[in-house]
Amino acid sequence: MAGRRALKAVLIDLSGTLHVEDTAVPGAQDALNRLRQASVAVKFVTNTTKESKRNLLERLQRLNFDLQEKEIFTSLSAARSLLEQKQHKPLLLVEDSALEDFTGIDTSEPDAVVIGLAPDHFNYQSLNKAFRMILDGAPLIAIHKARYYKRKDGLALGPGPFVTGLEYATDCKATVVGKPEKTFFTQALSDLGCSPSEAVMIGDDARDDVGGAQNAGMLGILVKTGKYRDGDERKIDPPPYLTCNSFPDAVEHILRNLL
């Protein structure tokens, strides 16, 4: 099946796939440069909500990755689009470093709850404020619902458990805007001029990266770096198109077999 697709685009996860915090995955910069020399569009898609797109770009450029801000599509971008479309005034439960991606959004007298990964703000008072707003009718918007992610000191809780706690307490369902939502992937591809069947996704999260991409009609390649744990490839159905050791191996496969 894969061999018959005319591959036009590669979507690449960032944290856990190209880097973990301030350390690059070995060989990832060279592999990205090789991929860019092929006749394929490249876009970086991330659920990262700990920092703004600009901060993320600066981190990656310090690690000698060749990319531009316009090539990065984040779940923060998707959340902002939804807020503008619905004209919500949000209570933003995100890290302070991510707030600049919401510049210009009215947050006075909030009428919606937006929750990302916000370790500095996940305390009883802030979560209880969100709980009361949702009970009073405010929609709950989850930037994403990842269970956990990889830091250099080990695995760490993602926003998913906190979103699920609010869903449980308020008996409501959150609107999720990031991976693995189908709309996230189609939005990411929209300006590349290709359909999901002409794209492949590379990431370290079996459910959110690979499962989400494959449900949207793309191929998914799971890498065994970042948050990957043994057996993750068996947690989704259908299984990943390919599971490989790291991003350079994924690029090698694409160059040899999909182009």
mmCIF file of C-alpha atoms in Angstrom:
data_model
loop_
_atom_site.group_PDB
_atom_site.id
_atom_site.type_symbol
_atom_site.label_atom_id
_atom_site.label_comp_id
_atom_site.label_asym_id
_atom_site.label_seq_id
_atom_site.Cartn_x
_atom_site.Cartn_y
_atom_site.Cartn_z
ATOM 1 C CA MET A 1 0.000 0.000 0.000
ATOM 2 C CA ALA A 2 2.672 2.475 1.034
ATOM 3 C CA GLY A 3 4.658 1.978 -2.127
ATOM 4 C CA ARG A 4 1.755 3.201 -4.257
ATOM 5 C CA ARG A 5 1.450 6.520 -2.438
ATOM 6 C CA ALA A 6 3.141 9.536 -3.986
ATOM 7 C CA LEU A 7 4.614 10.960 -0.793
ATOM 8 C CA LYS A 8 4.451 14.757 -0.701
ATOM 9 C CA ALA A 9 4.840 15.670 2.986
ATOM 10 C CA VAL A 10 6.506 14.510 6.188
ATOM 11 C CA LEU A 11 5.102 15.718 9.516
ATOM 12 C CA ILE A 12 7.625 15.510 12.348
ATOM 13 C CA ASP A 13 6.990 15.598 16.091
ATOM 14 C CA LEU A 14 9.510 17.623 18.097
ATOM 15 C CA SER A 15 9.909 16.704 21.780
ATOM 16 C CA GLY A 16 11.022 13.087 22.095
ATOM 17 C CA THR A 17 11.543 12.712 18.348
ATOM 18 C CA LEU A 18 14.125 15.381 17.440
ATOM 19 C CA HIS A 19 15.146 16.346 20.981
ATOM 20 C CA VAL A 20 14.530 15.835 24.701
ATOM 21 C CA GLU A 21 14.647 19.267 26.354
ATOM 22 C CA ASP A 22 18.069 20.703 25.421
ATOM 23 C CA THR A 23 19.588 17.506 24.006
ATOM 24 C CA ALA A 24 19.185 16.496 20.367
ATOM 25 C CA VAL A 25 18.503 12.897 19.377
ATOM 26 C CA PRO A 26 21.860 11.673 17.962
ATOM 27 C CA GLY A 27 22.070 12.228 14.214
ATOM 28 C CA ALA A 28 18.737 14.050 14.001
ATOM 29 C CA GLN A 29 20.140 17.293 12.536
ATOM 30 C CA ASP A 30 21.916 15.507 9.672
ATOM 31 C CA ALA A 31 18.868 13.324 9.010
ATOM 32 C CA LEU A 32 16.647 16.405 8.768
ATOM 33 C CA ASN A 33 19.082 17.996 6.310
ATOM 34 C CA ARG A 34 19.019 14.832 4.177
ATOM 35 C CA LEU A 35 15.204 14.819 4.201
ATOM 36 C CA ARG A 36 15.126 18.464 3.093
ATOM 37 C CA GLN A 37 17.183 17.582 0.018
ATOM 38 C CA ALA A 38 14.407 15.226 -1.138
ATOM 39 C CA SER A 39 11.343 16.370 -3.090
ATOM 40 C CA VAL A 40 9.053 16.417 -0.058
ATOM 41 C CA ALA A 41 7.530 19.129 2.151
ATOM 42 C CA VAL A 42 8.468 19.120 5.836
ATOM 43 C CA LYS A 43 6.384 20.425 8.737
ATOM 44 C CA PHE A 44 6.906 20.186 12.483
ATOM 45 C CA VAL A 45 3.821 19.391 14.554
ATOM 46 C CA THR A 46 3.846 19.505 18.320
ATOM 47 C CA ASN A 47 1.539 19.331 21.316
ATOM 48 C CA THR A 48 4.088 21.245 23.389
ATOM 49 C CA THR A 49 2.280 23.805 25.543
ATOM 50 C CA LYS A 50 5.134 24.602 27.941
ATOM 51 C CA GLU A 51 6.570 27.347 25.727
ATOM 52 C CA SER A 52 5.613 29.657 22.888
ATOM 53 C CA LYS A 53 6.376 28.871 19.260
ATOM 54 C CA ARG A 54 9.148 31.507 19.309
ATOM 55 C CA ASN A 55 10.815 29.987 22.403
ATOM 56 C CA LEU A 56 10.551 26.536 20.868
ATOM 57 C CA LEU A 57 12.141 27.742 17.627
ATOM 58 C CA GLU A 58 15.038 29.337 19.528
ATOM 59 C CA ARG A 59 15.618 26.107 21.496
ATOM 60 C CA LEU A 60 15.762 24.051 18.287
ATOM 61 C CA GLN A 61 18.021 26.517 16.501
ATOM 62 C CA ARG A 62 20.436 26.413 19.468
ATOM 63 C CA LEU A 63 20.574 22.652 18.863
ATOM 64 C CA ASN A 64 21.526 23.369 15.215
ATOM 65 C CA PHE A 65 18.243 22.265 13.658
ATOM 66 C CA ASP A 66 17.469 23.949 10.352
ATOM 67 C CA LEU A 67 13.848 25.142 10.573
ATOM 68 C CA GLN A 68 11.727 28.292 10.387
ATOM 69 C CA GLU A 69 8.863 29.483 12.561
ATOM 70 C CA LYS A 70 6.319 29.163 9.728
ATOM 71 C CA GLU A 71 7.132 25.431 9.515
ATOM 72 C CA ILE A 72 6.002 24.789 13.108
ATOM 73 C CA PHE A 73 2.335 23.984 13.774
ATOM 74 C CA THR A 74 1.489 23.732 17.468
ATOM 75 C CA SER A 75 -1.564 22.754 19.459
ATOM 76 C CA LEU A 76 -1.377 26.298 20.894
ATOM 77 C CA SER A 77 -1.985 27.596 17.344
ATOM 78 C CA ALA A 78 -4.972 25.255 17.009
ATOM 79 C CA ALA A 79 -6.359 26.403 20.382
ATOM 80 C CA ARG A 80 -6.025 30.056 19.423
ATOM 81 C CA SER A 81 -7.858 29.420 16.131
ATOM 82 C CA LEU A 82 -10.759 27.806 18.012
ATOM 83 C CA LEU A 83 -10.950 30.683 20.523
ATOM 84 C CA GLU A 84 -11.057 33.236 17.710
ATOM 85 C CA GLN A 85 -13.639 31.241 15.799
ATOM 86 C CA LYS A 86 -15.939 30.859 18.840
ATOM 87 C CA GLN A 87 -15.075 34.330 20.240
ATOM 88 C CA HIS A 88 -14.386 32.862 23.693
ATOM 89 C CA LYS A 89 -12.632 34.766 26.466
ATOM 90 C CA PRO A 90 -10.511 32.059 28.092
ATOM 91 C CA LEU A 91 -9.188 31.247 31.513
ATOM 92 C CA LEU A 92 -5.755 30.093 30.317
ATOM 93 C CA LEU A 93 -4.234 27.268 32.349
ATOM 94 C CA VAL A 94 -0.917 27.242 30.483
ATOM 95 C CA GLU A 95 2.655 28.032 31.456
ATOM 96 C CA ASP A 96 3.570 31.728 31.470
ATOM 97 C CA SER A 97 6.132 31.070 28.714
ATOM 98 C CA ALA A 98 3.295 29.983 26.382
ATOM 99 C CA LEU A 99 1.092 33.042 26.938
ATOM 100 C CA GLU A 100 2.616 35.065 24.105
ATOM 101 C CA ASP A 101 0.917 32.753 21.605
ATOM 102 C CA PHE A 102 -2.389 34.138 22.936
ATOM 103 C CA THR A 103 -1.406 37.813 22.669
ATOM 104 C CA GLY A 104 -4.449 39.908 21.759
ATOM 105 C CA ILE A 105 -6.995 37.361 23.026
ATOM 106 C CA ASP A 106 -9.377 38.969 25.565
ATOM 107 C CA THR A 107 -9.099 37.146 28.902
ATOM 108 C CA SER A 108 -11.191 39.567 30.981
ATOM 109 C CA GLU A 109 -14.314 37.959 32.474
ATOM 110 C CA PRO A 110 -13.477 34.528 31.055
ATOM 111 C CA ASP A 111 -16.243 32.318 29.682
ATOM 112 C CA ALA A 112 -14.196 29.234 28.692
ATOM 113 C CA VAL A 113 -11.478 27.087 30.264
ATOM 114 C CA VAL A 114 -8.373 26.318 28.187
ATOM 115 C CA ILE A 115 -5.982 23.827 29.727
ATOM 116 C CA GLY A 116 -2.520 22.783 28.578
ATOM 117 C CA LEU A 117 0.525 21.562 30.468
ATOM 118 C CA ALA A 118 0.954 24.025 33.310
ATOM 119 C CA PRO A 119 2.895 22.505 36.233
ATOM 120 C CA ASP A 120 3.267 25.921 37.897
ATOM 121 C CA HIS A 121 -0.513 26.477 37.807
ATOM 122 C CA PHE A 122 -1.892 23.007 38.525
ATOM 123 C CA ASN A 123 -2.860 23.651 42.126
ATOM 124 C CA TYR A 124 -6.131 23.216 44.000
ATOM 125 C CA GLN A 125 -7.150 26.853 43.727
ATOM 126 C CA SER A 126 -6.717 27.174 39.957
ATOM 127 C CA LEU A 127 -8.261 23.794 39.165
ATOM 128 C CA ASN A 128 -11.188 24.521 41.491
ATOM 129 C CA LYS A 129 -11.771 27.848 39.729
ATOM 130 C CA ALA A 130 -11.868 25.995 36.416
ATOM 131 C CA PHE A 131 -14.191 23.363 37.925
ATOM 132 C CA ARG A 132 -16.692 26.017 39.062
ATOM 133 C CA MET A 133 -16.623 27.811 35.701
ATOM 134 C CA ILE A 134 -17.346 24.542 33.852
ATOM 135 C CA LEU A 135 -20.234 23.770 36.222
ATOM 136 C CA ASP A 136 -21.626 27.205 35.354
ATOM 137 C CA GLY A 137 -21.568 26.332 31.646
ATOM 138 C CA ALA A 138 -18.092 27.309 30.430
ATOM 139 C CA PRO A 139 -16.745 24.934 27.760
ATOM 140 C CA LEU A 140 -13.610 22.946 28.610
ATOM 141 C CA ILE A 141 -10.991 23.131 25.849
ATOM 142 C CA ALA A 142 -7.999 20.800 26.186
ATOM 143 C CA ILE A 143 -4.964 21.792 24.164
ATOM 144 C CA HIS A 144 -4.177 18.090 24.284
ATOM 145 C CA LYS A 145 -4.692 15.095 26.601
ATOM 146 C CA ALA A 146 -1.292 13.374 26.625
ATOM 147 C CA ARG A 147 -0.913 11.049 29.582
ATOM 148 C CA TYR A 148 2.801 11.776 30.055
ATOM 149 C CA TYR A 149 5.915 13.057 28.283
ATOM 150 C CA LYS A 150 9.683 12.619 28.540
ATOM 151 C CA ARG A 151 11.948 14.988 30.481
ATOM 152 C CA LYS A 152 15.662 14.490 30.996
ATOM 153 C CA ASP A 153 14.968 13.365 34.590
ATOM 154 C CA GLY A 154 12.382 10.778 33.451
ATOM 155 C CA LEU A 155 8.715 10.549 32.492
ATOM 156 C CA ALA A 156 6.390 13.302 33.751
ATOM 157 C CA LEU A 157 2.618 13.756 33.910
ATOM 158 C CA GLY A 158 1.053 15.470 30.903
ATOM 159 C CA PRO A 159 -2.143 17.552 30.933
ATOM 160 C CA GLY A 160 -4.345 14.503 30.233
ATOM 161 C CA PRO A 161 -4.796 13.415 33.863
ATOM 162 C CA PHE A 162 -5.804 16.963 34.871
ATOM 163 C CA VAL A 163 -8.234 17.354 31.961
ATOM 164 C CA THR A 164 -9.736 13.954 32.755
ATOM 165 C CA GLY A 165 -10.101 14.960 36.410
ATOM 166 C CA LEU A 166 -12.094 18.052 35.410
ATOM 167 C CA GLU A 167 -14.205 15.968 33.009
ATOM 168 C CA TYR A 168 -14.925 13.481 35.792
ATOM 169 C CA ALA A 169 -15.800 16.132 38.364
ATOM 170 C CA THR A 170 -18.055 18.142 36.036
ATOM 171 C CA ASP A 171 -19.550 15.260 34.029
ATOM 172 C CA CYS A 172 -18.599 16.950 30.751
ATOM 173 C CA LYS A 173 -16.332 16.149 27.799
ATOM 174 C CA ALA A 174 -13.489 18.433 26.785
ATOM 175 C CA THR A 175 -13.005 19.631 23.226
ATOM 176 C CA VAL A 176 -9.476 18.487 22.332
ATOM 177 C CA VAL A 177 -7.612 20.521 19.693
ATOM 178 C CA GLY A 178 -4.119 18.950 19.501
ATOM 179 C CA LYS A 179 -2.889 15.522 18.471
ATOM 180 C CA PRO A 180 -4.439 12.934 18.056
ATOM 181 C CA GLU A 181 -7.436 14.889 16.733
ATOM 182 C CA LYS A 182 -8.042 14.447 13.001
ATOM 183 C CA THR A 183 -8.622 18.195 12.532
ATOM 184 C CA PHE A 184 -5.153 18.942 13.937
ATOM 185 C CA PHE A 185 -3.480 16.847 11.242
ATOM 186 C CA THR A 186 -5.660 18.180 8.405
ATOM 187 C CA GLN A 187 -4.975 21.769 9.553
ATOM 188 C CA ALA A 188 -1.239 21.039 9.616
ATOM 189 C CA LEU A 189 -1.387 19.725 6.035
ATOM 190 C CA SER A 190 -3.724 22.436 4.721
ATOM 191 C CA ASP A 191 -1.044 24.862 3.488
ATOM 192 C CA LEU A 192 1.174 22.095 2.052
ATOM 193 C CA GLY A 193 -1.278 21.309 -0.736
ATOM 194 C CA CYS A 194 -1.484 17.593 -0.080
ATOM 195 C CA SER A 195 -3.970 15.080 1.255
ATOM 196 C CA PRO A 196 -3.404 12.786 4.279
ATOM 197 C CA SER A 197 -2.833 9.823 1.936
ATOM 198 C CA GLU A 198 0.229 11.655 0.574
ATOM 199 C CA ALA A 199 1.796 12.260 4.012
ATOM 200 C CA VAL A 200 3.678 10.420 6.739
ATOM 201 C CA MET A 201 3.988 11.295 10.445
ATOM 202 C CA ILE A 202 7.060 10.532 12.588
ATOM 203 C CA GLY A 203 6.716 10.612 16.379
ATOM 204 C CA ASP A 204 7.473 8.973 19.732
ATOM 205 C CA ASP A 205 3.847 8.764 20.967
ATOM 206 C CA ALA A 206 2.033 5.690 19.663
ATOM 207 C CA ARG A 207 -1.456 7.038 20.380
ATOM 208 C CA ASP A 208 -1.201 10.769 19.760
ATOM 209 C CA ASP A 209 1.378 10.900 16.947
ATOM 210 C CA VAL A 210 1.036 7.614 15.102
ATOM 211 C CA GLY A 211 -2.509 6.516 15.937
ATOM 212 C CA GLY A 212 -3.864 10.016 15.346
ATOM 213 C CA ALA A 213 -2.066 10.375 12.017
ATOM 214 C CA GLN A 214 -3.174 6.953 10.789
ATOM 215 C CA ASN A 215 -6.787 7.666 11.798
ATOM 216 C CA ALA A 216 -6.516 10.820 9.668
ATOM 217 C CA GLY A 217 -5.399 8.752 6.660
ATOM 218 C CA MET A 218 -1.627 9.161 6.895
ATOM 219 C CA LEU A 219 1.157 6.634 7.426
ATOM 220 C CA GLY A 220 2.651 6.639 10.938
ATOM 221 C CA ILE A 221 6.232 5.882 11.936
ATOM 222 C CA LEU A 222 6.900 5.291 15.647
ATOM 223 C CA VAL A 223 10.406 6.012 16.964
ATOM 224 C CA LYS A 224 11.834 4.354 20.087
ATOM 225 C CA THR A 225 13.137 7.599 21.616
ATOM 226 C CA GLY A 226 11.568 10.123 24.002
ATOM 227 C CA LYS A 227 8.505 8.755 25.792
ATOM 228 C CA TYR A 228 8.502 5.430 23.908
ATOM 229 C CA ARG A 229 8.191 2.378 26.167
ATOM 230 C CA ASP A 230 8.606 -1.253 25.162
ATOM 231 C CA GLY A 231 5.406 -2.573 23.590
ATOM 232 C CA ASP A 232 3.873 0.842 22.736
ATOM 233 C CA GLU A 233 3.478 -0.244 19.106
ATOM 234 C CA ARG A 234 0.973 -2.891 20.263
ATOM 235 C CA LYS A 235 -1.261 -0.304 21.962
ATOM 236 C CA ILE A 236 -2.834 0.957 18.736
ATOM 237 C CA ASP A 237 -4.889 -0.734 16.026
ATOM 238 C CA PRO A 238 -3.908 -0.684 13.245
ATOM 239 C CA PRO A 239 -0.290 -0.880 14.430
ATOM 240 C CA PRO A 240 2.274 1.654 13.185
ATOM 241 C CA TYR A 241 3.216 1.423 9.512
ATOM 242 C CA LEU A 242 6.803 1.200 10.839
ATOM 243 C CA THR A 243 8.512 1.145 14.241
ATOM 244 C CA CYS A 244 12.203 2.042 14.224
ATOM 245 C CA ASN A 245 14.945 3.034 16.642
ATOM 246 C CA SER A 246 15.145 6.773 15.995
ATOM 247 C CA PHE A 247 14.424 9.690 13.665
ATOM 248 C CA PRO A 248 17.499 9.067 11.440
ATOM 249 C CA ASP A 249 16.262 5.487 10.843
ATOM 250 C CA ALA A 250 12.798 6.813 9.947
ATOM 251 C CA VAL A 251 14.302 9.241 7.437
ATOM 252 C CA GLU A 252 16.455 6.472 5.932
ATOM 253 C CA HIS A 253 13.326 4.343 5.425
ATOM 254 C CA ILE A 254 11.428 7.221 3.784
ATOM 255 C CA LEU A 255 14.287 8.022 1.409
ATOM 256 C CA ARG A 256 14.718 4.366 0.417
ATOM 257 C CA ASN A 257 11.121 3.191 0.263
ATOM 258 C CA LEU A 258 8.568 6.012 0.065
ATOM 259 C CA LEU A 259 10.048 8.477 -2.424
#
